[in-house]
Structure formats: C-alpha cells, structure tokens
Amino acid sequence: MSDKTFEPHIVGFLCNWCTYTAADTAGVSRMEQPPNVDIIRLMCTGRIEPAFILKAFAEGADGVIVSGCHPPGDCHYNSGNFKTFRRMPLLERLLEQYGIEKGRFHWGWISGAEAPKWAQLTRDFTEQVRGLGPLDWKRQLESKED
Amino acid sequence: MSMVTLTIDGQTIQAEEGQTILEVCRRNSISIPTLCYHPVLEPFGACRLCTVEIAQGGRNGLQTACTYPVSDGLVVNTSSPAVIEARRMILGLLLSRCPNVPVIQDLALEYGIKEPPFPTDKPEEDCILCGLCVRACHELVKAGAINFADRGVDRVIGPPFLEKTRDCIGCGACTIVCPTGAIQIVLEKEAIYKEKPLGPTSAIYVPSLQAVPRVPVIDTDTCIRFRQQDRTSGEIEDACGACQIVCEAGAIDFTQKDEIIELDVGTVVVATGFEMWDATKLSQYSYGKSPNIITGLEFERLSNAAGITGGQIVLADGRKPERVAIIHCIGSRDHNAHEYCSRICCMYSLKQAHLVKDKTGAEVYEFYMDMRAFGKGYEEFYERVQEEGVTMIRGRGAEVDVLENGKLRVKGEDANLGRLVTADVDMVVLSTAIQAPQDAGKIASLFGLGRTPDGFFAEAHPKLRPVETNTDGVFLAGTAQGPKDVPDTVAHAGAAASMALALLSKGEVTISPATAIVDEKLCSGCKTCIALCPYTAISFLDDKNVAYVNEVLCKGCGTCVAACPAQAITARHFTEEQIIAQIEGLFRVPDFLKAEGVPA
Amino acid sequence: MAPNGKLKLALYWAASCGGCEIAIVELREKILIVDQVADILFWPVAIDAKYKDVEAMPDKHIDVCLFNGAIRTSENEHLAHLLRQKSKVLVAFGSCAHEGCIPGLGNLFDRQSIFERVYLEAPSVDNPQKILPQTTTQVPEGEIHIPKFYNTVKTLGQVEDVDYFLPGCPPQPHQIWAVIEAILAGNLPPKGSVVGANEKTVCDECKHKREEKRIKKFYRIHEIIPDTTQCLFDQGIICAGPATRGGCGALCPQVNMPCRGCYGPAPHQIDQGAALLSAVSSVVDADTEEEAARIVGEIADPIGTFYRFSLPSSLLHRVRLNEGGKVA
C-alpha cells in the first residue's frame, strides 16, 4: 500500500456558455479548487456523446463530470441541454451495468453566474471519488490472462 | 338610357327615364320629407308624406313622389299650398296614431302641429305600418320572416301567426330601416361592452380610424348576404347587397376571395403584438357582471373622441359617474395569473384617472401596489395627478362586488394606513395584464423562436440583443418581445427595422465556421437528426436520401453530431478526433515524468 | 499462390457457433468454383488436417486465412498467433472475430461465475461432485492438459495483427463471394479495411418508410405488432440499424424484426453501443428531466440491448473486474 493518498483524476465536460464560464470565473476569483479536475470545453452539452464519457473512463478517469446550462430556458442554443438530459439517465444505467459506481459520474447544471457552485462541486466530487478509490480501467484491459 | 326634361318647382331638370320624382328631387337637392322610403328598397307609398302636386303632363293632382315616374314635359310642385295642406293632414294623422314617437313629433312640428289632433287609446304605438321592415326582410335579406298581418285597425307587422319564427335570422335589417324605432332586436343577454368597439356595428365597417388603407371591410360572419348563402346552402345567393347598391364608386365586390401570396424574403420582423388578458379569470373582480366594470382598454375606447360616446366618460345608462375606482395589476404580478409586471398599466391608469377627473370631476380612487413611473416625465406626471386630487391607495384591490342598486363595492387594503378599506363607486376600471397572443406558440414554431417564461418571444440576449432572435434574419419588434409602452416600442421597432435593413443591404452574411456538415457517403437517411435542431437547420434531401445541414442557419451546438448513430455528421472545430485526442492527452504521461513515477 | 496457380486457403473456427462455416457452404454452386481456384489446406470442420500440419508449414505459406470465432480460450489465441505466422493475409471472418459477437456477452461475467452457472447451477446439470474444468488433471493414463478458459473474451484484432475484417453473423454469401473475387483479382483495399460490407449503415438498405423521430414509449418486439411499412424505430422499437454497418441487405427489418447490430460498428464510430444509445435517447419526446428519465427508464438492460454483438470491441471491453479478477 503506497503512503501517498490516492488523487483522483477527474474529467469534466463543460459547456462553453454556462459552466465553463463559471469555472473560468472561479479560477480568476481565486476560489479554492482541488487540482484533480481537468476540463474539456464544448460549445454545448448537447455535443457530448456518451462515448466521450466511456472513453474518459477507459483512458483512466476515476470520475467524470458533465455540466451545462439550466433547462428549460438557459441553453445558449435553445434546447441542446434537453438532449443531454435525455441521454444522461440512460448512460448512468449503462455505467452501473459496466460496474462503474454511480458516485463516479456527476451530471448537472451550473450557470455562468454560479462560479462558487462550480468550485464547491470540484471540492465535493473530488472527495466523493477519492472515497471510492481508483477505477484504473486500463489495468483490467492490459492485464495478461494468467 | 334616354333622358327626359321636366319641370320641378319652376326649375327645368334633365333626368334619366325610369327614375321617380323623389329620386330626381334627391339628386337635385330638392327636399321632400319621407318616412317609408329607403333607397335600396322598392318604393311603397305607404306613409304618403312625399306627396307632391302634378300640375301638368301626367295624372294631375296629388301623387306620391316616391312611386311616380318622371316623363317628358312633367310639371311638378313640391311645396304648393295643396301639398303643404296634404302633408299637414298626413302628419296630423300620423301623430295621432303615434303621439310619442320623436321623429314624427319633429316632422309634425315643422308643419305647425304641436298636439295630436285626434285621440288614441294606444298612445305607446310606434309602428306606422310603413312596410320598410317587411320589404327589407323580403327583398334584401330574402328571409321573409315578417309581413303585414290582419286588417284594418288590427293590422300589425309580425311573423306568421305572430309567433317566434326560425325564419328570422336576427340580422337586424328591419331595425335599421325602421324610421320610428318601432322594431327592436332583443338580445338574450344584456349588452356588454366589447373590447372593440363599444356597441354593435354594421357588417361593413372601417376597422379603425387609423386603418391602413382606410377602406371598409365586410365581416362575412355577420353580413346578411354571406349568412344567407351559408344558411340556405347557396339557394339565396344575392340577399341584401345594400352596400353595393348605394356605393357610387362601385367599389364593392362580393366575389373577392382570399389570396395566398408567396414571397421569398431575406429577413422577417415579427411584430405580432399582445392580447388583453381575460379578466373573467379572476372572478373576485366581477368582470362581466356589470356593464360598469370595464378594462383599461375598454376605457380607452370609451374616452376616445371618435368613439360612440364622443369621448364622454359615461356609465352604461348614460349618466356621468360620480366615483370611479381604478385597480392596478389585475392578472399581473400574480402567481394565479401572470407573474410578470405588464409595465404600461401604472402610467395609463394615471392618465385615465386624470381624464376622469378632467372630464367628469368624479372622485377617483386608484388602488395600486407600486407606482411604476420609470420614464421621461413619468414621475412628474404622477405628482401632478396626485395634486389633481386623485386618491392613491397603496394596496392591491382585492374584490369588486356588484350591489343591488348597481353600485360597485371595491374592497382593498391601504398598506400605508395599515387597514382595510371599502369604496362604493359607480365605475371600476380594471388595469388588466397584457399577454402574448393565444397563437404565439404557432408563430414561434414557424420561425424557430424561443419563448421566455412569460410567454413572449425570446430575444437573443436579455441585455445585449433585444431585437434579435436565435434564428438569424428574424427580428422582434414591440410588445411581441415583452410588455413595453409606445416610446420603448418605437425605439425597439426602429432597432429591428435597422438590423433587418442592414442585413439586406450587406448582400452577404458572415457566419461562424464552427458548423456541422453531413458526410453524404456515410449518412443512411435514418432521420434521427432532423427534428433535433433548435434552428431547423437540418433538412432531408429525398432524392439523395441523406440529411443536409444549412450552414447559414447552423449555430454549431453539435447536438445532431452527438445524436448521429452512424457518426456521419462532423462538428467543424469540435470534431470527434479532436475531442478524443484531448481525452487521451489528459492521461498520457510524458516519458520524462514516467521516469519519475508520475501516474497517469 | 501454389505452383499449380491455386490460392492456398485456410479456414479456422475459434469461439463460434459454426454459422460462418455454414455461410461458406451457402455459397452453393459457387463452392465448386472455390474448389477450382483454391486449395483448402486447413479447415477443421471439413477436412482432416491437424495443427501439426499447420505448424509444419513455412511462414506465410497460406495465402488467405479466414479465421472466424472470438478468442475465448488459450487454444483460440494459440491458433490466432500460429495462423498469423503462417498466413500472408489474415481475415477476421464473421462478427465473432470482428467485434466479439455473442460469445462477447461473456464479458458481462467472469470465468468463475460462468463455470459455476454451467457446471453447477444450470437446472439440467448433474454434477454431484461439483467438478469444474481444470487446465491440468491427473488421470490414470497421465496428465491431461486442456486449454485455459480466459476471463475475458477478445476479438481477433485484439490479440493479433489482422489484414481484413469481414463482418456478419454470419456474413452474407453474396458478400463472401465478392471478397473471394476481389482476392482472386488482387483487388483488395488498404490493410485494415472492412470488406464485404457497406460504408453506410443498415438504414440505407432498409425499405421501411422513415419519418422524423419522436419516441414517447419504447416497446420490445413482443409487446406490439408493428406497422410493416413504417420504420420500426419510429414506432418505438429499438432497432440497431441506424448504428450498424450495412451490407446484409437489412434482412431482419425485411421480416419486421429490428436489426440487432450483427454487422458491427459503422466506419466512423468509436463505440457502436454508445452511438446507438445516444441516438435512441436523443429522440425521446420529453421536454422535462422527469419525463425523459421516465421514458428511457423503460429500456430494460441497456448494456445487452446496445452491445449485443460488440461488447468486446467497445471502449470499455467488459464489465469491471475487481482485484481478484471477479466481477465486482
């Protein structure tokens, strides 16, 4: 057992207009955030293919965040987030069937004005994933059959 | 048409053959009184009032001008002593039959008759049996519901057996032609002020004084001709048509049909306006239960100088009100109706209070929640209205009850005094909310417009882009985007017009390159993407069986890209390869860090 | 090519059902042409060649090897490496070799739980001594070795370098023939290509009429009698056609059964199941989160529905194993 605490590596898929802006503001305002969350910017959460989340886990992510504009009225493109909330519940169930615990995947809405909410999410989610331990999906792919 | 020459009152006149003396006199401004004559109906000669004297050239003696045709060499006197004597006798008899009919009283007075010469045991009689109503019903409307009945002193006008008949179509033609007002339309419900206009109008009318073009229109739902066609499945094709007969310009064409015109346009300005909210929805204000409870818009009609009261503020029975209450926020700022503030009502309610004070001197009570006097000169006007003596009560008017004596009891709270107040008034004006029109949803789908929670169309950005929408080239003007008053509407609409023109005058559009493109070699035409685009940028090409993205409309959100099951759509600048590379990159540890044992 | 000018052909079956063998036979009279132009050096189901015959061949002796079946056991893997060594062109033949196919569903489990089910729990099993297969067993005659049953099913491409992929469960005879002709003519696309299939998905071949999609409810095929002219997906039946490579002629939709996805991923997909999941959920007719969750909640078994044929070739390959190699 290593004496280093496990540092989760979390990938966040954020929409440009809302959550990315909030994250930007949180950073500029020096709000306290752990370094564990890496952000991938998309124009809209509607661009997020479920395959991206699976890819993130396959590459080694311990947790994944998806966040965009609040429905029903905030989406910069009107209804991109509608497609997101149709896709995410089904993806959640798929992940559970794959054996990836619900606590490793968070999807929700943070508007551009809610920078503190983003900072809090990075803190809370990092701890939540830390408690679940490493996922290390590559390990089971690369392991040789004994 | 051949012409004849005749002499009337010593004047030599040219006239068309076939016309009657009365028609010729009317043409030549020679006045002859009538009661039973109407230009669009066959002359009847019932009232005898148009009696003239034929001196030469025809059947000499006293004849009715309305029925007598002109001929060459005819000599007519319209006011000889014999004629005057005859008319006096006729009017005396008419007045004796109908002593309380104003139009007969006035005519009799012109001929020096102040009292009815003969007694009557039915002084309330008002029908002179002129037959205009019968002729209107048979010739014009072709409904044939009423006719003369019985004989002699018992002769009356009525339907068969004097019983209610279904042949009467309630058109009201008989009431319009009746010279004495003897025949009335009875409405089953008490007449209530309508939003526009106050009181009934004819089926052909000019929509409003500011109509462009300012020509009459025919309301085919009430026009007798169209109703008879519908009612009799076309058997009666040409009922009435009175308007066409009297129109000297020949401008009336009943065969006009709706034309659907297709235009290819580059920009659209949506200026579909607003509707009044229905005040019956909050029953505590008793709207509809008294004709003296009216909405703000109905008050505008009442107070309009071109309206039916000539701008006078009067109650339904014509009296001036002595106390008026104006209640703000009916249906606005209300979780049970509309949550938003309708913006215009505070100022127009103040204006209306000022008008009531000015025109009637009545006591005015204004029940308001907040006084929103946000514009140039608005606050100053509010002070002025207060100084004029209008009583401002800060508290939402809670109820209006209709009392037995017809007065209206307004109950509310005076928050400044901290107590409940009651006011018994003659008239209540409800400042009702304005809302998006009922069919706003259809317009929104047509142009791919969003709607804000208040129901109005969504502007592209609440602060920075008030006239643009999410669909390029479609602009919003005026209250279609939200409640606003005239100065703000003018500014808003001006902005919309400028942006529309600017777009057109440029001749080309600049678009972001981050758009979606369908690879026709991969698209199998499953149609998953088509309905997903908020901008309706995706269409289906039937001949190629593939989807197609209009790059000018596409805003690059990538929703269709993510949904495509074949991954046949590419989001330029946010391609799958790029995003996958980012994800992989996050977990790739450079060799020099691997050496230090840094985990992925 | 052999000195007699004939193509040297080998066919092998790994973890498969035998349907790909039948597909070869389904060539019918064309099999005689195959016999004319090719020498079949190795085909366990049909000729009596042995592994040692293959081992004795020089490297790249075989011109074309059609390898069907997934890699389930060490024997499968051994032959994969052997036949790669001995063949010029190795073709992953059929869906099992291409994307994992039905044996791939074993990746929902692990070796131990599969053995327990098959040898202990299944209703018709009679195994009072609770014997499970071992790789090594002592018998009176000596030691017996049997291949190892792997924990995870792999595709051919995941264990060896494959030249071409010919998908289908099984591949359609006319597609097999097209590939054979291309081989004979020396007219093959670049290495690594999928052959015997289309670039477009199954919808392109499907005769059902498609409309814009708005799904209010999902049905399994036994729950409704579908309209036979309308797209099955439009009617709420999850059809994998939009996300599956075409080339089969849309055989299943033709008889009003939804496509199951056997021809595997479409050219640009990175994960067939995820692409289908995205499409299916995107067109749900719901404008609130609650309604959307309710409607997609009706889909029973997402992983089985979306990854029926492609689980081993998906991004995640298999259900998670814990430290001890068991499903968590």
mmCIF file of C-alpha atoms in Angstrom, chain A residues 16-125:
data_model
loop_
_atom_site.group_PDB
_atom_site.id
_atom_site.type_symbol
_atom_site.label_atom_id
_atom_site.label_comp_id
_atom_site.label_asym_id
_atom_site.label_seq_id
_atom_site.Cartn_x
_atom_site.Cartn_y
_atom_site.Cartn_z
ATOM 1 C CA ASN A 16 -18.809 26.981 -23.128
ATOM 2 C CA TRP A 17 -21.553 29.408 -22.241
ATOM 3 C CA CYS A 18 -22.508 28.367 -18.729
ATOM 4 C CA THR A 19 -20.360 26.016 -16.698
ATOM 5 C CA TYR A 20 -17.088 26.780 -18.487
ATOM 6 C CA THR A 21 -17.710 30.454 -17.823
ATOM 7 C CA ALA A 22 -18.424 29.659 -14.181
ATOM 8 C CA ALA A 23 -15.217 27.645 -13.943
ATOM 9 C CA ASP A 24 -13.322 30.479 -15.581
ATOM 10 C CA THR A 25 -14.743 32.956 -13.102
ATOM 11 C CA ALA A 26 -13.983 30.606 -10.225
ATOM 12 C CA GLY A 27 -10.379 30.427 -11.339
ATOM 13 C CA VAL A 28 -9.980 34.141 -11.868
ATOM 14 C CA SER A 29 -11.585 34.828 -8.489
ATOM 15 C CA ARG A 30 -9.102 32.501 -6.839
ATOM 16 C CA MET A 31 -11.826 30.293 -5.416
ATOM 17 C CA GLU A 32 -10.384 27.245 -3.740
ATOM 18 C CA GLN A 33 -10.443 24.249 -6.034
ATOM 19 C CA PRO A 34 -8.511 20.976 -5.967
ATOM 20 C CA PRO A 35 -6.269 20.279 -8.994
ATOM 21 C CA ASN A 36 -7.967 16.973 -9.728
ATOM 22 C CA VAL A 37 -10.475 18.147 -12.320
ATOM 23 C CA ASP A 38 -9.396 18.539 -15.956
ATOM 24 C CA ILE A 39 -11.795 20.434 -18.153
ATOM 25 C CA ILE A 40 -12.730 19.745 -21.756
ATOM 26 C CA ARG A 41 -14.688 22.615 -23.280
ATOM 27 C CA LEU A 42 -17.525 22.060 -25.724
ATOM 28 C CA MET A 43 -19.907 24.644 -27.104
ATOM 29 C CA CYS A 44 -22.936 22.861 -25.685
ATOM 30 C CA THR A 45 -23.597 19.791 -23.529
ATOM 31 C CA GLY A 46 -25.658 18.625 -26.497
ATOM 32 C CA ARG A 47 -22.329 17.910 -28.245
ATOM 33 C CA ILE A 48 -21.423 15.372 -25.601
ATOM 34 C CA GLU A 49 -21.563 11.871 -26.986
ATOM 35 C CA PRO A 50 -21.949 9.183 -24.337
ATOM 36 C CA ALA A 51 -18.874 7.657 -25.994
ATOM 37 C CA PHE A 52 -16.762 10.526 -24.621
ATOM 38 C CA ILE A 53 -17.599 9.595 -21.055
ATOM 39 C CA LEU A 54 -16.850 5.945 -21.753
ATOM 40 C CA LYS A 55 -13.567 6.959 -23.391
ATOM 41 C CA ALA A 56 -12.635 9.049 -20.387
ATOM 42 C CA PHE A 57 -13.174 6.101 -18.052
ATOM 43 C CA ALA A 58 -11.386 3.770 -20.456
ATOM 44 C CA GLU A 59 -8.358 6.055 -20.548
ATOM 45 C CA GLY A 60 -8.136 6.120 -16.767
ATOM 46 C CA ALA A 61 -10.513 8.700 -15.354
ATOM 47 C CA ASP A 62 -11.678 7.946 -11.827
ATOM 48 C CA GLY A 63 -14.647 10.291 -12.159
ATOM 49 C CA VAL A 64 -16.427 12.282 -14.870
ATOM 50 C CA ILE A 65 -18.486 15.473 -14.671
ATOM 51 C CA VAL A 66 -20.904 16.757 -17.292
ATOM 52 C CA SER A 67 -22.294 20.230 -16.694
ATOM 53 C CA GLY A 68 -24.158 22.805 -18.739
ATOM 54 C CA CYS A 69 -26.861 25.437 -18.735
ATOM 55 C CA HIS A 70 -30.028 25.029 -16.684
ATOM 56 C CA PRO A 71 -33.049 23.770 -18.583
ATOM 57 C CA PRO A 72 -35.559 24.775 -19.739
ATOM 58 C CA GLY A 73 -34.581 28.280 -20.732
ATOM 59 C CA ASP A 74 -30.839 28.890 -20.325
ATOM 60 C CA CYS A 75 -29.279 26.884 -23.125
ATOM 61 C CA HIS A 76 -27.450 29.201 -25.482
ATOM 62 C CA TYR A 77 -28.699 27.031 -28.327
ATOM 63 C CA ASN A 78 -32.256 26.778 -27.014
ATOM 64 C CA SER A 79 -32.570 23.071 -26.357
ATOM 65 C CA GLY A 80 -29.159 21.409 -26.523
ATOM 66 C CA ASN A 81 -29.442 20.613 -22.815
ATOM 67 C CA PHE A 82 -32.769 18.861 -23.467
ATOM 68 C CA LYS A 83 -30.907 16.205 -25.435
ATOM 69 C CA THR A 84 -28.382 15.994 -22.603
ATOM 70 C CA PHE A 85 -30.998 15.204 -20.002
ATOM 71 C CA ARG A 86 -32.482 12.602 -22.298
ATOM 72 C CA ARG A 87 -29.129 10.864 -22.790
ATOM 73 C CA MET A 88 -27.546 11.050 -19.340
ATOM 74 C CA PRO A 89 -30.027 8.926 -17.328
ATOM 75 C CA LEU A 90 -29.617 6.074 -19.803
ATOM 76 C CA LEU A 91 -25.843 6.450 -19.749
ATOM 77 C CA GLU A 92 -25.907 6.324 -15.962
ATOM 78 C CA ARG A 93 -27.641 2.965 -16.032
ATOM 79 C CA LEU A 94 -25.193 1.678 -18.628
ATOM 80 C CA LEU A 95 -22.254 2.720 -16.468
ATOM 81 C CA GLU A 96 -23.727 0.930 -13.480
ATOM 82 C CA GLN A 97 -24.112 -2.217 -15.567
ATOM 83 C CA TYR A 98 -20.455 -1.868 -16.535
ATOM 84 C CA GLY A 99 -19.656 -1.809 -12.809
ATOM 85 C CA ILE A 100 -18.808 1.889 -12.631
ATOM 86 C CA GLU A 101 -20.438 3.182 -9.464
ATOM 87 C CA LYS A 102 -22.972 5.998 -9.659
ATOM 88 C CA GLY A 103 -20.764 8.158 -7.455
ATOM 89 C CA ARG A 104 -18.134 8.389 -10.195
ATOM 90 C CA PHE A 105 -20.368 10.170 -12.687
ATOM 91 C CA HIS A 106 -21.970 13.518 -11.973
ATOM 92 C CA TRP A 107 -24.148 15.397 -14.429
ATOM 93 C CA GLY A 108 -25.990 18.617 -13.733
ATOM 94 C CA TRP A 109 -26.372 22.300 -14.455
ATOM 95 C CA ILE A 110 -24.294 25.258 -13.392
ATOM 96 C CA SER A 111 -24.915 28.656 -14.918
ATOM 97 C CA GLY A 112 -22.273 31.234 -15.783
ATOM 98 C CA ALA A 113 -23.197 33.202 -12.695
ATOM 99 C CA GLU A 114 -22.676 30.272 -10.326
ATOM 100 C CA ALA A 115 -18.890 30.164 -10.000
ATOM 101 C CA PRO A 116 -18.989 29.274 -6.287
ATOM 102 C CA LYS A 117 -21.223 26.326 -7.118
ATOM 103 C CA TRP A 118 -18.591 25.064 -9.556
ATOM 104 C CA ALA A 119 -15.785 25.456 -7.047
ATOM 105 C CA GLN A 120 -17.839 23.594 -4.440
ATOM 106 C CA LEU A 121 -18.589 20.827 -6.923
ATOM 107 C CA THR A 122 -14.912 20.282 -7.672
ATOM 108 C CA ARG A 123 -14.188 20.015 -3.945
ATOM 109 C CA ASP A 124 -17.117 17.732 -3.120
ATOM 110 C CA PHE A 125 -16.813 15.486 -6.133
#
